[in-house]
Coordinates of C-alpha atoms and ligand atoms in Angstrom, one line a residue:
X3 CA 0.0 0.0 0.0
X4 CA 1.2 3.7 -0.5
X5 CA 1.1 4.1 3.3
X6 CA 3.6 1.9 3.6
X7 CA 6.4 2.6 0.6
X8 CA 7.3 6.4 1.9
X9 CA 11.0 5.5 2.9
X10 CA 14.0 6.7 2.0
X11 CA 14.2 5.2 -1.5
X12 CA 11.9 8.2 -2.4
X13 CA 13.8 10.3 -1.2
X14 CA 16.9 9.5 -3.3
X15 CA 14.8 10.0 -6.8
X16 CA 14.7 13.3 -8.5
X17 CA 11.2 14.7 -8.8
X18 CA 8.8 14.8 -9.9
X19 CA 7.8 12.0 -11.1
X20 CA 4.4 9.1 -10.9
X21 CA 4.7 6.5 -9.0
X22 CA 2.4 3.5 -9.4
X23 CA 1.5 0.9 -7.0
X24 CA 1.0 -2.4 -8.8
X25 CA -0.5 -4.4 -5.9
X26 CA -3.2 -1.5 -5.7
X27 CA -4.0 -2.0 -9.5
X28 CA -3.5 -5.9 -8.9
X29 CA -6.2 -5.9 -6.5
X30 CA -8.4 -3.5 -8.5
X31 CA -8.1 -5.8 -11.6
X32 CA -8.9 -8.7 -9.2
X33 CA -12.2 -7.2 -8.0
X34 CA -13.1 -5.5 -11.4
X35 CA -13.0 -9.4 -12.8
X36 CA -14.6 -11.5 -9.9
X37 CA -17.4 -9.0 -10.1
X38 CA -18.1 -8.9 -13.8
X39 CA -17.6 -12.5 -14.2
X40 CA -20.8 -12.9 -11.9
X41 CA -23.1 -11.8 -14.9
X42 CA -20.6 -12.8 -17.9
X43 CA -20.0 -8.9 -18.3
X44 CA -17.5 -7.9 -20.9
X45 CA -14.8 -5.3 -19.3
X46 CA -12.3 -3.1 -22.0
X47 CA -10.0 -1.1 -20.4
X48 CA -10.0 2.5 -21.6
X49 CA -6.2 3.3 -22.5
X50 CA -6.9 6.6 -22.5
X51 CA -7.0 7.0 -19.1
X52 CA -3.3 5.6 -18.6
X53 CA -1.1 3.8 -21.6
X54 CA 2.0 2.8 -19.8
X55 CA 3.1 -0.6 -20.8
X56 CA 3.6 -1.8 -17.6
X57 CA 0.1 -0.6 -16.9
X58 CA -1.2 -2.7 -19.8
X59 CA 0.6 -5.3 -19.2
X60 CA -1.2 -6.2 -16.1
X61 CA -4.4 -5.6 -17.3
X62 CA -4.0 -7.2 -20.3
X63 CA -3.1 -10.2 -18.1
X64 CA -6.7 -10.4 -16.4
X65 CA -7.9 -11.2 -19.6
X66 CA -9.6 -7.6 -20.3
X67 CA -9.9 -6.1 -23.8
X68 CA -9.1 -2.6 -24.7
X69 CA -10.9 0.7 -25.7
X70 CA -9.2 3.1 -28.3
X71 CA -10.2 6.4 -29.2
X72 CA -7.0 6.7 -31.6
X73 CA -5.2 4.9 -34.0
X74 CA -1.7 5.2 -32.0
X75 CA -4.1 4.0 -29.0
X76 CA -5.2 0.9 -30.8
X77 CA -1.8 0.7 -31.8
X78 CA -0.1 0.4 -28.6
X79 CA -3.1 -2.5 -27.2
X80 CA -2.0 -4.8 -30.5
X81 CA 1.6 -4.1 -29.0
X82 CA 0.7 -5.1 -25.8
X83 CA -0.5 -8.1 -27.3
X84 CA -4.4 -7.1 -26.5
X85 CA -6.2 -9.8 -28.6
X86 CA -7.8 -7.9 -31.7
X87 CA -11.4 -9.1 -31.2
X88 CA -11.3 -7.8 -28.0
X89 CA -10.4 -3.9 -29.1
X90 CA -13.3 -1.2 -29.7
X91 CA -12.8 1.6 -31.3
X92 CA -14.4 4.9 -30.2
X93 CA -14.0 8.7 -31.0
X94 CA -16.0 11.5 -32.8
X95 CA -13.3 11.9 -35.2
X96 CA -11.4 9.0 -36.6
X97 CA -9.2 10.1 -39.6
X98 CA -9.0 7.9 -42.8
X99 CA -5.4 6.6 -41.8
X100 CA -7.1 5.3 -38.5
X101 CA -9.9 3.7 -39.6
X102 CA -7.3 2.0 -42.6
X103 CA -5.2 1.1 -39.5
X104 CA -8.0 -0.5 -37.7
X105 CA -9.6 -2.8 -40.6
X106 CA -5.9 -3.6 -41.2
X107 CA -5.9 -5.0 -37.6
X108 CA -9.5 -6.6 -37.5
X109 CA -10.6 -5.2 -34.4
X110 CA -13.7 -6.2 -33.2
X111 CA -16.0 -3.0 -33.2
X112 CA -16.0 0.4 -34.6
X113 CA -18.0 2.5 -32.2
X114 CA -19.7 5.0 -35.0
X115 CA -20.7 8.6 -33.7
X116 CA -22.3 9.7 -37.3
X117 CA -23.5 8.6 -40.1
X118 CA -20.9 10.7 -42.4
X119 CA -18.0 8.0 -40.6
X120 CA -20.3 5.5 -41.2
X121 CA -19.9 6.1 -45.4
X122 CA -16.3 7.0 -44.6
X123 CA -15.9 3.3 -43.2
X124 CA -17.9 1.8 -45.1
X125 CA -15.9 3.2 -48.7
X126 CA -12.5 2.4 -46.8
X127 CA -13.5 -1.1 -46.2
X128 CA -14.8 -2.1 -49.4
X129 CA -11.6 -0.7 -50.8
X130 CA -10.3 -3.5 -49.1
X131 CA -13.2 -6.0 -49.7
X132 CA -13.6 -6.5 -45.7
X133 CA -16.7 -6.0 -44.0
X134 CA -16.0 -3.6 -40.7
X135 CA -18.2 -4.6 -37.2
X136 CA -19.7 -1.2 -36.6
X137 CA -21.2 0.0 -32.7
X138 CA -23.9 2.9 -33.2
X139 CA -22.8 5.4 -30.4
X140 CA -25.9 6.5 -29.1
X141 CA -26.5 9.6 -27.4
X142 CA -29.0 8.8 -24.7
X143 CA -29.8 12.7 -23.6
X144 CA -29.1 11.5 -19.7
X145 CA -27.3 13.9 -17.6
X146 CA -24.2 11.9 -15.9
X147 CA -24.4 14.8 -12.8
X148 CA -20.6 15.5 -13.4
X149 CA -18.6 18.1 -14.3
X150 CA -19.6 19.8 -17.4
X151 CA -16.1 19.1 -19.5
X152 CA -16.1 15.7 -18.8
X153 CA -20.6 14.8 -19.7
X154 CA -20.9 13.3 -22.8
X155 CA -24.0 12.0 -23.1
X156 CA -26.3 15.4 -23.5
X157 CA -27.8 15.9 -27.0
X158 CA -25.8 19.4 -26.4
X159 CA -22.3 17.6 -26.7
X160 CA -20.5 16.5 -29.5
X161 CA -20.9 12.3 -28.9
X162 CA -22.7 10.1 -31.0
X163 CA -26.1 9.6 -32.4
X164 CA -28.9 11.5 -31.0
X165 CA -32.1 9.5 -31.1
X166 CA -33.7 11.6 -33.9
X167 CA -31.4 10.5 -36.2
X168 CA -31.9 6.9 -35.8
X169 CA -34.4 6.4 -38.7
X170 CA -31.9 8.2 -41.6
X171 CA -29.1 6.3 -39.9
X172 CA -31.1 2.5 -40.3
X173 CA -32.2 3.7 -43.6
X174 CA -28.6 4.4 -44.8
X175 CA -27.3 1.2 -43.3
X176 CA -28.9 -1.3 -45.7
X177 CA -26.9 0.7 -48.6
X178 CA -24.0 0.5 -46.6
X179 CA -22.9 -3.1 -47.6
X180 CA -19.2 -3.4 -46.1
X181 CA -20.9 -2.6 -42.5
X182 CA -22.2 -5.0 -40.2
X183 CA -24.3 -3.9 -37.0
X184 CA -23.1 -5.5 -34.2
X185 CA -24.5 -3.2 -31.4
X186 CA -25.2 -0.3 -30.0
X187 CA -23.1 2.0 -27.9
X188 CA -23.5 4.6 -24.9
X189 CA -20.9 6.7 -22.5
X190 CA -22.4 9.7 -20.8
X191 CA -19.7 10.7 -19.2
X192 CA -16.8 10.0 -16.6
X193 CA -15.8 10.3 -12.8
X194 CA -19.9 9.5 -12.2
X195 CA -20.5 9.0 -8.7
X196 CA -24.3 9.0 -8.1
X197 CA -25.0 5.7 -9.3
X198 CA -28.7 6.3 -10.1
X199 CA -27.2 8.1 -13.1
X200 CA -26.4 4.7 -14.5
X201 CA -29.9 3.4 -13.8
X202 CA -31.1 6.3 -15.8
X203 CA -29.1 5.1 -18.4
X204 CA -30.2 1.3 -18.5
X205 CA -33.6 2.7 -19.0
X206 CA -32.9 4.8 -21.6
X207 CA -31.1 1.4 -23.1
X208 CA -33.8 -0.3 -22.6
X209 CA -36.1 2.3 -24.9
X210 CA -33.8 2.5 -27.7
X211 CA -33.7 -1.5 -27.7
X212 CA -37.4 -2.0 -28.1
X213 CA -37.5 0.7 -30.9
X214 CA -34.7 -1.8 -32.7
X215 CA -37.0 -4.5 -32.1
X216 CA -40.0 -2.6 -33.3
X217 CA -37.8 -2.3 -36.7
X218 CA -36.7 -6.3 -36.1
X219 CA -33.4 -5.6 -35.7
X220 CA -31.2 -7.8 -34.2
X221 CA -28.4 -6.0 -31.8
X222 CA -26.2 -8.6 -30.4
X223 CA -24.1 -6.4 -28.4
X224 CA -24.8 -3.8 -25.8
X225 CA -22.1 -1.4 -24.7
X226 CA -22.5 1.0 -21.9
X227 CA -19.2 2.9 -21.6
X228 CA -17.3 3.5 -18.6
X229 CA -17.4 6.2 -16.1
X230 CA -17.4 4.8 -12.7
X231 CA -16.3 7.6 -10.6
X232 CA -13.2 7.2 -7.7
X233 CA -13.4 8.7 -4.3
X234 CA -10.5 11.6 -4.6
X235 CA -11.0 12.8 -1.4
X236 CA -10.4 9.7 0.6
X237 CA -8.3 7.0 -1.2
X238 CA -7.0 5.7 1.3
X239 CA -10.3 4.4 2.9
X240 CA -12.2 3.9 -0.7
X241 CA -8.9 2.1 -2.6
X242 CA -11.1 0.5 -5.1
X243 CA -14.7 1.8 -6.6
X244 CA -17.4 -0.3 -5.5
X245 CA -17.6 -2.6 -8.6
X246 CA -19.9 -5.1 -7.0
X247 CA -22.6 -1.9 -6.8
X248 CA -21.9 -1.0 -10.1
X249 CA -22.1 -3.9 -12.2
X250 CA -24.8 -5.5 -10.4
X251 CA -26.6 -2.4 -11.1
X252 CA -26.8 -3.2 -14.8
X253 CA -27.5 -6.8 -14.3
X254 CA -30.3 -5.4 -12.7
X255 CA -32.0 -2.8 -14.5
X256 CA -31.1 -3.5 -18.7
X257 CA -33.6 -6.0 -20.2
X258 CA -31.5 -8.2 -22.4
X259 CA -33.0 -9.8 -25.5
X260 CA -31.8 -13.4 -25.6
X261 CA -27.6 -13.9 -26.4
X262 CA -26.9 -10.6 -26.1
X263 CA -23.7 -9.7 -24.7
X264 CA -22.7 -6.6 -22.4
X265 CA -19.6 -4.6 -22.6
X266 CA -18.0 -1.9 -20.0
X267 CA -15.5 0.2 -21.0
X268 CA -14.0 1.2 -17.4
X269 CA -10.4 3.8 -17.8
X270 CA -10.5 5.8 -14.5
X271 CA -12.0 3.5 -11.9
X272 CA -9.5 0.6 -13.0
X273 CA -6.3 3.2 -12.7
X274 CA -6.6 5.9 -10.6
X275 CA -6.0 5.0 -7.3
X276 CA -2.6 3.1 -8.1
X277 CA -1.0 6.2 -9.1
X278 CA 0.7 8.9 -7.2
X279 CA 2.3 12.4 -8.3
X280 CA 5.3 13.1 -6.0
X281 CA 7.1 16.2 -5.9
X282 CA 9.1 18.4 -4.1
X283 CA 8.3 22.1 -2.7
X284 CA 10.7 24.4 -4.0
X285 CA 9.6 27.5 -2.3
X286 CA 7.7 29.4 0.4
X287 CA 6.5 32.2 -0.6
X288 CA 4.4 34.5 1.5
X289 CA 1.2 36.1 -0.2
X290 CA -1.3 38.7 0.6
X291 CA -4.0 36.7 2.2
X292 CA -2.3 32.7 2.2
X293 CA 1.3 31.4 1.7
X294 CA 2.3 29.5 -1.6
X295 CA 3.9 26.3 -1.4
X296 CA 5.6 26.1 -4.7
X297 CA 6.3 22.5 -6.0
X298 CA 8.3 21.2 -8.7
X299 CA 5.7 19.7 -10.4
X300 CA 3.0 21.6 -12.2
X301 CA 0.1 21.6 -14.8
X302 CA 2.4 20.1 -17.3
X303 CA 2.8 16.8 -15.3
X304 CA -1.1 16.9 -13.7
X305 CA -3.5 18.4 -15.5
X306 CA -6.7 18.2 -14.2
X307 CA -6.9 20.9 -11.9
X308 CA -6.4 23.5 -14.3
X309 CA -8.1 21.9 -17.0
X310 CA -11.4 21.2 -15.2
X311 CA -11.0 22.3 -11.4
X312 CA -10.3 18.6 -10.2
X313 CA -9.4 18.0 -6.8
X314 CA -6.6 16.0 -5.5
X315 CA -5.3 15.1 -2.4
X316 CA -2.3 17.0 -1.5
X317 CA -0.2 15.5 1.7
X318 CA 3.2 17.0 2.8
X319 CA 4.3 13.2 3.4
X320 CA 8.0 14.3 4.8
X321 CA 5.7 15.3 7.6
X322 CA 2.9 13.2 7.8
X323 CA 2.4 11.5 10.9
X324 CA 1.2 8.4 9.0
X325 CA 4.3 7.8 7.2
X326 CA 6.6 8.5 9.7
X327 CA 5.5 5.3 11.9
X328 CA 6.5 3.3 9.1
X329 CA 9.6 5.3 8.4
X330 CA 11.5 5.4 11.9
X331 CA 11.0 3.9 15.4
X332 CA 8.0 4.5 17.1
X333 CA 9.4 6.9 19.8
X334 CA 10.4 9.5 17.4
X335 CA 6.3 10.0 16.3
X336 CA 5.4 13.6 16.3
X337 CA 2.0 14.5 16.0
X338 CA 2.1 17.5 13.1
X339 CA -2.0 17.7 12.5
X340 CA -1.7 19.9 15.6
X341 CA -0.3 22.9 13.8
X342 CA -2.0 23.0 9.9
X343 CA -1.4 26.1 8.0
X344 CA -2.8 26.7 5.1
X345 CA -1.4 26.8 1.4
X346 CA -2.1 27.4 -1.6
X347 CA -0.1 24.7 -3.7
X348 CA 0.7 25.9 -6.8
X349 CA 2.9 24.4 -9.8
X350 CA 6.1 26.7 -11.7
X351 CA 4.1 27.0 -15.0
X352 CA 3.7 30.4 -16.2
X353 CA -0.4 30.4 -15.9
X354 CA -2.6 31.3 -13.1
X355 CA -4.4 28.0 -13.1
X356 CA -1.3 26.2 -12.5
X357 CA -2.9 25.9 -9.1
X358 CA -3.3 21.9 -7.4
X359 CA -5.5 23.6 -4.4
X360 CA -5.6 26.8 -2.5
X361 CA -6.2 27.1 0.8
X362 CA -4.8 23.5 1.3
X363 CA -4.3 22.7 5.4
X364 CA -0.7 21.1 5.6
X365 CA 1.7 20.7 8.5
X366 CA 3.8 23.6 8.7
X367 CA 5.4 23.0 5.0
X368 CA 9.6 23.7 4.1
X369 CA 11.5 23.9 1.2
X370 CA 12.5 20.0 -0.1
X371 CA 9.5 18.5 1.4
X372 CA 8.0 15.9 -0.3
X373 CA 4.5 16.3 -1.4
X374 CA 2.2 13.6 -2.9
X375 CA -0.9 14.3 -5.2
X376 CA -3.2 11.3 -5.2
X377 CA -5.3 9.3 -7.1
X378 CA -3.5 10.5 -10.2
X379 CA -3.4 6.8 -11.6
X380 CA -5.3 7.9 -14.2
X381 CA -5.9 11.2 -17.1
X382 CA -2.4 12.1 -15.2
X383 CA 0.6 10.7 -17.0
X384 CA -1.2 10.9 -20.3
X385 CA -1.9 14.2 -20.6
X386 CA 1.5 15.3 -19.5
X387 CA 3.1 17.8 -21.3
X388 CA 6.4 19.1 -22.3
X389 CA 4.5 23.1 -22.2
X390 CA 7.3 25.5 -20.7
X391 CA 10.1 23.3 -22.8
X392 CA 9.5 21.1 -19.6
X393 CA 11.3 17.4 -19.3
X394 CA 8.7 14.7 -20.0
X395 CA 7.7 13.3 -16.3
X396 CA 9.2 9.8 -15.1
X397 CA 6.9 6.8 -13.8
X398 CA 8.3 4.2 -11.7
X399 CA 6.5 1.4 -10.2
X400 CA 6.2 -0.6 -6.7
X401 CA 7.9 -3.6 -7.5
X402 CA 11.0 -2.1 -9.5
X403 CA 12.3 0.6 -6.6
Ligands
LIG13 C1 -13.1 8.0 -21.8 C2 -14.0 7.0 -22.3 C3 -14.2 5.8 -21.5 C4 -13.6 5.7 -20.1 O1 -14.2 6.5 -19.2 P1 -13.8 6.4 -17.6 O2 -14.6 7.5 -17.0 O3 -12.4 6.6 -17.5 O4 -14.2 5.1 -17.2 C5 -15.0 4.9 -22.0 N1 -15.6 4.9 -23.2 C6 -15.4 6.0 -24.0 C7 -16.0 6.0 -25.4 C8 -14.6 7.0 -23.6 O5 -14.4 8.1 -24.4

């Protein structure tokens, strides 16, 4: 556990850099599969949330497929030996060397978001006399209660195929001869953590099913997306999501015509709690109304704050209390909560929102301490940056240092 890997090895590596736990993803993996497996549920992890190899490695090894929304995306899950008929393909803008790239590879499902890609596939795989497995990304209208840049599933965003448009897009599809429906596809959105959301959704499912059946169409493959939300605030008492709630949610609620398969495509709640942002302060700098702690890591290694006002949790762990007992003998334990200042914790970028949390409460905080950001597992690494002419951030792992 994180709690317990705070020694000195840290404190010999430059920062900052991600470090990943691999018994905390081991164990999220574990419980991700026993639950799914209860109800034969599909799972396909979503690489965008982290792409390390290492990462993919191990959840390539519980027997998971992937979800792209890219071609270098699907490229890197045929390189981490992802079986092909086990990769979906997803994105409201899939160029023709992409969609070339995937028919190459005969992956199992091209999630389709309009009926313009739908010709564009269709013309690029009779070019090559195959027929492409085609998903019809459905935009359900349900509101995923999240924040606003990260909702897809509103007829105002730019996802999929709003109901409307069904009839012009079934009408199209018996021209399109080099496409095959093989199911129907939804994702409203990520970081959902009022389940009844998802509820919402299944009944929406269940709607646009019966209209299929009203046309007899057979859909042999339901997909529902991912977006399972993690607990930022406490990791260390909600380690993994609660899958068992989630899945058996959906077992519950969709009406599934006979055969049909379900598919999840899960990115955050699989990686985000294995991963860790350390850093260093560099400076204390006295403000007007609050002191800035200024760290050595900024936007350009964790974007999410400044990109959509994410939390994370910031601890100063060269004076946490809870690291310390692990760290030196007992006797030595000094109790720091007693005198918490407040910071604002701030990156070295040269924007205003380079800005992890203000008004942060910290043990009195020095230059050189270490500071951890958690739950950064996953959308950390990936959209790192090199803005600023900045070195590209380091990873290492629990079982390598
Ligand atoms: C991002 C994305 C996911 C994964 O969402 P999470 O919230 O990370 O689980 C799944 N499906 C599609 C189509 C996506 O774009």
């Amino acid at each position: 556990m994180f709690t317990e890997i705070i020694t000195s090895k840290f404190k010999t590596i430059p920062t900052p850099f991600y470090y990943y736990d691999v018994e905390v993803l081991k164990q999220t993996l574990q419980k991700v599969k026993e639950e799914s497996d209860k109800y034969g549920f599909n799972v396909h992890y979503a690489l965008k949330a982290n792409a390390n190899n290492k990462i993919l490695n191990i959840v390539k090894s519980f027997g998971f497929g992937a979800d792209c929304v890219s071609g270098n995306e699907i490229r890197k899950a045929v390189e981490c030996e992802f079986t092909p008929n086990h990769i979906v393909f997803a994105g409201v803008g899939k160029s023709d060397a992409e969609i070339n790239y995937a028919l190459d590879n005969n992956i199992f499902c091209f999630n389709c978001e309009s009926l313009q890609e739908m010709e564009v596939i269709n013309e690029l795989a009779l070019a090559k006399n195959k027929t492409a497995h085609i998903a019809l990304r459905i935009n359900p209208n349900v509101n995923a209660n999240t924040h606003k840049y990260i909702t897809t599933g509103l007829e105002e965003n730019k996802f999929g195929i709003n109901l409307w448009e069904l009839d012009a897009v079934i009408a199209a599809l018996k021209t399109l001869n080099n496409l095959k429906l093989i199911g129907l596809h939804f994702h409203i959105g990520s970081q959902i953590t009022d389940l009844s959301s998802f509820k919402t959704l299944c009944l929406k499912v269940n709607e646009v099913q019966q209209w299929f059946v009203g046309y007899k169409i057979t859909i042999e493959n339901i997909n529902v997306g991912g977006g399972l939300g993690v607990n930022y605030h406490e990791p260390d008492t909600h380690l993994i999501a609660d899958f068992a709630a989630y899945f058996k949610l959906f077992n519950e609620f969709l009406e599934l015509l006979p055969n049909q398969k379900v598919h999840f495509e899960l990115g955050r709640s699989i990686s985000a709690q294995c991963g860790t942002l350390i850093s260093r302060v560099l400076y204390i700098k006295k403000g007007v109304n609050t002191n800035f702690a200024i760290l050595d890591a900024g936007m350009t290694e964790l974007m999410r704050p400044a990109l959509y006002q994410a939390y994370h949790k910031i601890e100063n762990i060269s004076k946490s209390t809870k690291y310390e007992v692990r760290s030196t003998d007992s006797s030595s334990i000094v109790n720091h909560n007693s005198s918490l200042e407040k910071y604002d914790v701030v990156g070295p970028i040269c924007e205003s929102s380079d800005c992890f949390g203000k008004a942060v409460e910290l043990p009195e905080t020095l230059r050189g301490d270490i500071i951890a950001l958690r739950t950064a597992g996953s959308y950390g690494e990936v959209m790192s940056s090199a803005y600023n002419l900045r070195d590209r951030v380091k990873a290492f792992y629990s079982d390598e240092i």
